[in-house]
Amino acid sequence: MSRRDFLSQPAPENYVAGLGRGATGFTTRSDLGPAREGPSEDQIKAAVAKRSAQLGLTEAKDDDNDDDGRYQDPDNEVGLFAGGIYEKDDEEADRIWKEVDDRMAKRRQKQREAREEAERLEYERKNPKIQQQFAGLKRALETVTDEEWANLPDPKDLTGRTKRARQARMERFYAVPDSVLAAARDSGQFGTTVAEDGTATEGVNKDGTVTDFAKIGAARDKVLRARLEQQSQSSSVATAGSATSIDPKGYLTSLSSMQGAEQSIGDIEQFRKMLKSAVDSNPKQAASWIAAARLEIAAGKPGAARSLIAKGCEHCPKSEDIWLENIHLNDNRNAKVIAAQAIQANPHSVKLWVEAMKLENDPRSKKKVIRRALDHNQESEALWKEAVNLEEDVEDARILLAKATELIPESLDLWLALARLETPENARKVLNKAVKKLPNSHELWIAAARLEEQLGEGKKRPVMKNAVKFLAKQNAMPKREEWIAEAEKCEEEGAVITCSNIIEETLGWGLDEDDDRKELWMEDARASISRDKFATARAIYAYAIRVFPNSKSLYTAAIDLERNHGTKEDLWHALEKAVEACPHYEVFWLMLAREKAADAGVDEARLVLARAFKQNPDSEDIWLAAVKLEADNGFIDKARELLKTARQNAPTDRVWMRSVAFERQQGDNEAALDLVQQALQLFPSKPKLWMMKGQIYEDLSQLGPAREAYSTGVRAVPSSIPLWLLYSRLEEKAGNVVKARSVLDRARQAVPKSPELWTELIRVERRAGNLNQAKSLMAQALQQMPKSGLLWAERILNLEPRTQRKSLLAEAVKKVEDDPILLVTAARILWAERKLDRAQNWFEKALLLDRDVGDTWAWYYKFLVQHGTEEKRADLVSKCVLNDPRHGEEWTKVAKQPRNAGRKTEEILKLVAETLS
């Protein structure tokens, strides 16, 4: 017998072509995975075992079951300890291990989340979506001309679609006569039209009789009209659940306009049959009776509903729900009788007793019912609460509560209610007695602390300190989050001292030094501030500062809290504590001096700065703050003398810049020029000094020296973008557009990816009338910096027609992440389209994103001047003054002008808003 060659042999069992090299199927265009999966691991194992058994190499063996019978418990095959008793020690051990697991998971939570986020971004960068890969090519299609587009070759038909379309065109259809279609339509229908004589045209029955639809309709209308007239005559007095009058003619007329009535009636009939079947099959099921009664109510048959629910009460006398439903379906008189029957059948049902009490009208009868209920249910907390609420005399209520706490010692609410009604001394005794009965209740300790606060001894008696010790001993200490919630509750109810004591004693509970306690506590404080619980946040900051006495971030957060939500005295107190704890941190001294100057006067601010000088004798910030204080209050000579002393004691570049700026503000350009020449000899690498020198020459109308100053400056500091911009604008102002373009080209070589330089070059071309060149430059700039909001804003507002603005804006918002300039651009476009509410929302989004951009405040203020209220404008101005913005293209132009020196933030805001267009 000849042996077949290899290629002619049949494939082995479970053979999959290409499995060895991983080619088990084609992939889709989105790389979603193989088109079909290969054999599973179990199938491969089974095939190998079968093949081995056929060849006689090894015995087929099932390795899935690794459990040996000798290792199993003959009495319990699912676990050796499954029948053990779960005791309190086991519960405590589980709780401890859970806390350990939670703490270990929380210890590196932020680092883990940051690492996972970085890994996700790296994966998305290395594996971009197909849409992102082709985004550049799609954008490049705008450069394709109409001629090139027309010359594109037609695609080949690779799918056979053209062939199928051609075959479809070859098919022919022939029209069928209308008579054939009509006959087919009417072949399986019954006629329902009525002739003039009242007979059905095609409604003949099998037995030969004819259905007269007209007579049936007339008889139905006659019977219904008679019933409605009878009902309207007998219902002159309104009763519960019925109408006072009925219009038979109007009711019959309205029947014609009702749609879906037959369907709803059919549904009710179907549900009625279903519920009747359920009741008959299981009459002891109370829910079925209740559902059947409610169905009749929905169908407008209250009498049938009452009859059904009465039968249900007979079959289910021990169900309080069915008795309650019966009570609700009847009027007050019958309901009392039903309630008595219900209570007789269920004397220990608290709900039925309470419902019976509600049926009574006078307080005396209510008390009588409740007391009879308490005779049968002495340990019902709800009944005791109802009894106490019915008492008008405080003394009677106290007696009832004392009896209730004796019978129900584990009721926390009753103990607290009794403590509120007692005198302070007796309240302490009541709470002490309650603690013995309920040793695991922290609410009792909080009530005791609030009692001491009401007596004026909240800061003297360490109630919460004792509470923490006692609860920890009882293993009943709540978590930190629960204590913070209790503190916020106390603050909401006016117990501020108790709130502070709770935070002081419990905030550090369960935290070790290894935990990031400072960040955790700051997060707790921010969460409380977001819920308007400022006293709780203040207490959290106070405790955190005691643990970290030299933390600048904690003091800064506490100061911000007092500035935004506290009084001036609280702010001064917080700043005084900050400068005492961090005497060498100039920021706190400057903040304190500014607050004192604003509210307490110049003399108090001088005293603060004098104290700051003692702690920081060589601090340029304090020197400059002292100069600003004197200059703003009109003491020019004293400010000039301070600057002179500062240049000797703290000769930094900032001090020299402030000296030059001060002389420019006073109008003495010659003195300013002399100072800037001296400063450049000491600090030739400071671009602001070169900018000041050029601006002084511009003020003196000396363009040549100004050009020389800027040219020398960009050679000394080629990385200064503002210096390049001033140089270019000087040349453009002098009419040298070519020179300005050359300057910006050199600037782009020195600082390659600068949106400001690209934007300025585009504006130079646009102002020169070279719109096509400006668009070409914009395309290059966006290709290098696609996430620049400044470039997108310039393109949308100045380079493209209005019809394309919205589409470009949507594209820009997708590409640019959180840029205030782009958000303001969106708001301006919506403003121009008169979509004022949406424009206001975009302005507010921009402010939330970056409050230091003055242009955003100015545009929003200009918007509110035209479309806002006086209150809204005043609110915006106050927020702008509070945030004190310092940046923005238009803002800096106005704020840096010497004539605007000393102006307040509100004045600068209005000046900038006037210059915007």
PDB file of C-alpha atoms in Angstrom, residues 18-113:
ATOM      1  CA  GLY A  18      -1.931  29.139  11.105  1.00  0.00           C
ATOM      2  CA  LEU A  19      -2.394  28.482  14.832  1.00  0.00           C
ATOM      3  CA  GLY A  20       1.340  27.913  15.408  1.00  0.00           C
ATOM      4  CA  ARG A  21       2.291  31.352  14.139  1.00  0.00           C
ATOM      5  CA  GLY A  22      -0.706  33.119  15.657  1.00  0.00           C
ATOM      6  CA  ALA A  23      -2.604  33.724  12.417  1.00  0.00           C
ATOM      7  CA  THR A  24      -5.993  32.397  13.466  1.00  0.00           C
ATOM      8  CA  GLY A  25      -8.113  34.779  11.420  1.00  0.00           C
ATOM      9  CA  PHE A  26      -8.205  38.161   9.721  1.00  0.00           C
ATOM     10  CA  THR A  27      -8.594  41.389  11.731  1.00  0.00           C
ATOM     11  CA  THR A  28     -10.992  44.252  11.184  1.00  0.00           C
ATOM     12  CA  ARG A  29      -9.936  47.754  10.162  1.00  0.00           C
ATOM     13  CA  SER A  30     -10.113  48.920  13.772  1.00  0.00           C
ATOM     14  CA  ASP A  31      -7.996  45.987  15.030  1.00  0.00           C
ATOM     15  CA  LEU A  32     -10.833  44.722  17.139  1.00  0.00           C
ATOM     16  CA  GLY A  33      -9.379  41.211  17.373  1.00  0.00           C
ATOM     17  CA  PRO A  34      -9.433  37.914  15.482  1.00  0.00           C
ATOM     18  CA  ALA A  35     -12.472  37.069  13.430  1.00  0.00           C
ATOM     19  CA  ARG A  36     -12.777  33.706  15.163  1.00  0.00           C
ATOM     20  CA  GLU A  37     -11.118  32.263  18.181  1.00  0.00           C
ATOM     21  CA  GLY A  38      -8.868  29.224  18.138  1.00  0.00           C
ATOM     22  CA  PRO A  39      -9.503  26.145  20.250  1.00  0.00           C
ATOM     23  CA  SER A  40      -9.609  26.687  23.967  1.00  0.00           C
ATOM     24  CA  GLU A  41      -7.040  25.305  26.350  1.00  0.00           C
ATOM     25  CA  ASP A  42      -9.386  22.529  27.434  1.00  0.00           C
ATOM     26  CA  GLN A  43      -9.974  21.459  23.827  1.00  0.00           C
ATOM     27  CA  ILE A  44      -6.220  21.351  23.142  1.00  0.00           C
ATOM     28  CA  LYS A  45      -5.609  19.209  26.242  1.00  0.00           C
ATOM     29  CA  ALA A  46      -8.384  16.809  25.270  1.00  0.00           C
ATOM     30  CA  ALA A  47      -7.074  16.477  21.702  1.00  0.00           C
ATOM     31  CA  VAL A  48      -3.500  15.815  22.911  1.00  0.00           C
ATOM     32  CA  ALA A  49      -4.707  13.184  25.399  1.00  0.00           C
ATOM     33  CA  LYS A  50      -6.804  11.489  22.738  1.00  0.00           C
ATOM     34  CA  ARG A  51      -3.946  11.441  20.238  1.00  0.00           C
ATOM     35  CA  SER A  52      -1.539  10.046  22.858  1.00  0.00           C
ATOM     36  CA  ALA A  53      -3.996   7.295  23.746  1.00  0.00           C
ATOM     37  CA  GLN A  54      -4.384   6.352  20.066  1.00  0.00           C
ATOM     38  CA  LEU A  55      -0.623   6.129  19.585  1.00  0.00           C
ATOM     39  CA  GLY A  56      -0.211   4.193  22.855  1.00  0.00           C
ATOM     40  CA  LEU A  57       2.414   6.583  24.151  1.00  0.00           C
ATOM     41  CA  THR A  58       0.828   7.518  27.493  1.00  0.00           C
ATOM     42  CA  GLU A  59      -2.394   6.883  29.274  1.00  0.00           C
ATOM     43  CA  ALA A  60      -5.076   9.470  28.941  1.00  0.00           C
ATOM     44  CA  LYS A  61      -5.244  11.203  32.281  1.00  0.00           C
ATOM     45  CA  ASP A  62      -7.586  13.856  33.590  1.00  0.00           C
ATOM     46  CA  ASP A  63      -5.518  16.477  35.430  1.00  0.00           C
ATOM     47  CA  ASP A  64      -8.378  18.861  36.122  1.00  0.00           C
ATOM     48  CA  ASN A  65      -9.329  17.273  39.418  1.00  0.00           C
ATOM     49  CA  ASP A  66      -6.389  17.936  41.710  1.00  0.00           C
ATOM     50  CA  ASP A  67      -8.300  17.291  44.901  1.00  0.00           C
ATOM     51  CA  ASP A  68      -7.424  13.957  46.442  1.00  0.00           C
ATOM     52  CA  GLY A  69     -10.148  12.234  48.408  1.00  0.00           C
ATOM     53  CA  ARG A  70      -7.831  11.552  51.319  1.00  0.00           C
ATOM     54  CA  TYR A  71      -7.489  15.302  51.951  1.00  0.00           C
ATOM     55  CA  GLN A  72     -11.218  15.902  52.209  1.00  0.00           C
ATOM     56  CA  ASP A  73     -13.217  15.938  55.392  1.00  0.00           C
ATOM     57  CA  PRO A  74     -15.710  13.040  55.225  1.00  0.00           C
ATOM     58  CA  ASP A  75     -18.261  14.952  57.322  1.00  0.00           C
ATOM     59  CA  ASN A  76     -17.864  18.334  55.633  1.00  0.00           C
ATOM     60  CA  GLU A  77     -16.649  18.471  52.056  1.00  0.00           C
ATOM     61  CA  VAL A  78     -16.984  22.255  51.650  1.00  0.00           C
ATOM     62  CA  GLY A  79     -14.767  23.473  54.486  1.00  0.00           C
ATOM     63  CA  LEU A  80     -13.429  22.299  57.783  1.00  0.00           C
ATOM     64  CA  PHE A  81     -14.695  25.291  59.751  1.00  0.00           C
ATOM     65  CA  ALA A  82     -18.012  25.858  57.989  1.00  0.00           C
ATOM     66  CA  GLY A  83     -19.984  24.698  61.019  1.00  0.00           C
ATOM     67  CA  GLY A  84     -18.077  26.820  63.558  1.00  0.00           C
ATOM     68  CA  ILE A  85     -19.739  29.530  65.643  1.00  0.00           C
ATOM     69  CA  TYR A  86     -19.040  33.127  64.546  1.00  0.00           C
ATOM     70  CA  GLU A  87     -18.260  34.791  67.882  1.00  0.00           C
ATOM     71  CA  LYS A  88     -17.527  38.381  68.895  1.00  0.00           C
ATOM     72  CA  ASP A  89     -13.774  37.743  68.777  1.00  0.00           C
ATOM     73  CA  ASP A  90     -14.086  36.648  65.158  1.00  0.00           C
ATOM     74  CA  GLU A  91     -16.036  39.784  64.335  1.00  0.00           C
ATOM     75  CA  GLU A  92     -13.387  41.953  66.021  1.00  0.00           C
ATOM     76  CA  ALA A  93     -10.601  40.178  64.138  1.00  0.00           C
ATOM     77  CA  ASP A  94     -12.393  40.661  60.814  1.00  0.00           C
ATOM     78  CA  ARG A  95     -12.895  44.352  61.562  1.00  0.00           C
ATOM     79  CA  ILE A  96      -9.205  44.844  62.448  1.00  0.00           C
ATOM     80  CA  TRP A  97      -8.034  43.073  59.302  1.00  0.00           C
ATOM     81  CA  LYS A  98     -10.440  45.137  57.218  1.00  0.00           C
ATOM     82  CA  GLU A  99      -9.079  48.371  58.700  1.00  0.00           C
ATOM     83  CA  VAL A 100      -5.525  47.200  57.997  1.00  0.00           C
ATOM     84  CA  ASP A 101      -6.440  46.426  54.375  1.00  0.00           C
ATOM     85  CA  ASP A 102      -8.178  49.788  53.969  1.00  0.00           C
ATOM     86  CA  ARG A 103      -5.207  51.672  55.403  1.00  0.00           C
ATOM     87  CA  MET A 104      -2.690  49.839  53.235  1.00  0.00           C
ATOM     88  CA  ALA A 105      -4.808  50.551  50.160  1.00  0.00           C
ATOM     89  CA  LYS A 106      -5.153  54.239  51.081  1.00  0.00           C
ATOM     90  CA  ARG A 107      -1.470  54.780  51.922  1.00  0.00           C
ATOM     91  CA  ARG A 108      -0.277  54.891  48.325  1.00  0.00           C
ATOM     92  CA  GLN A 109      -3.589  55.695  46.701  1.00  0.00           C
ATOM     93  CA  LYS A 110      -2.584  59.026  45.150  1.00  0.00           C
ATOM     94  CA  GLN A 111       0.716  57.678  43.801  1.00  0.00           C
ATOM     95  CA  ARG A 112      -1.043  54.627  42.364  1.00  0.00           C
ATOM     96  CA  GLU A 113      -3.748  56.733  40.717  1.00  0.00           C
TER      97      GLU A 113
END
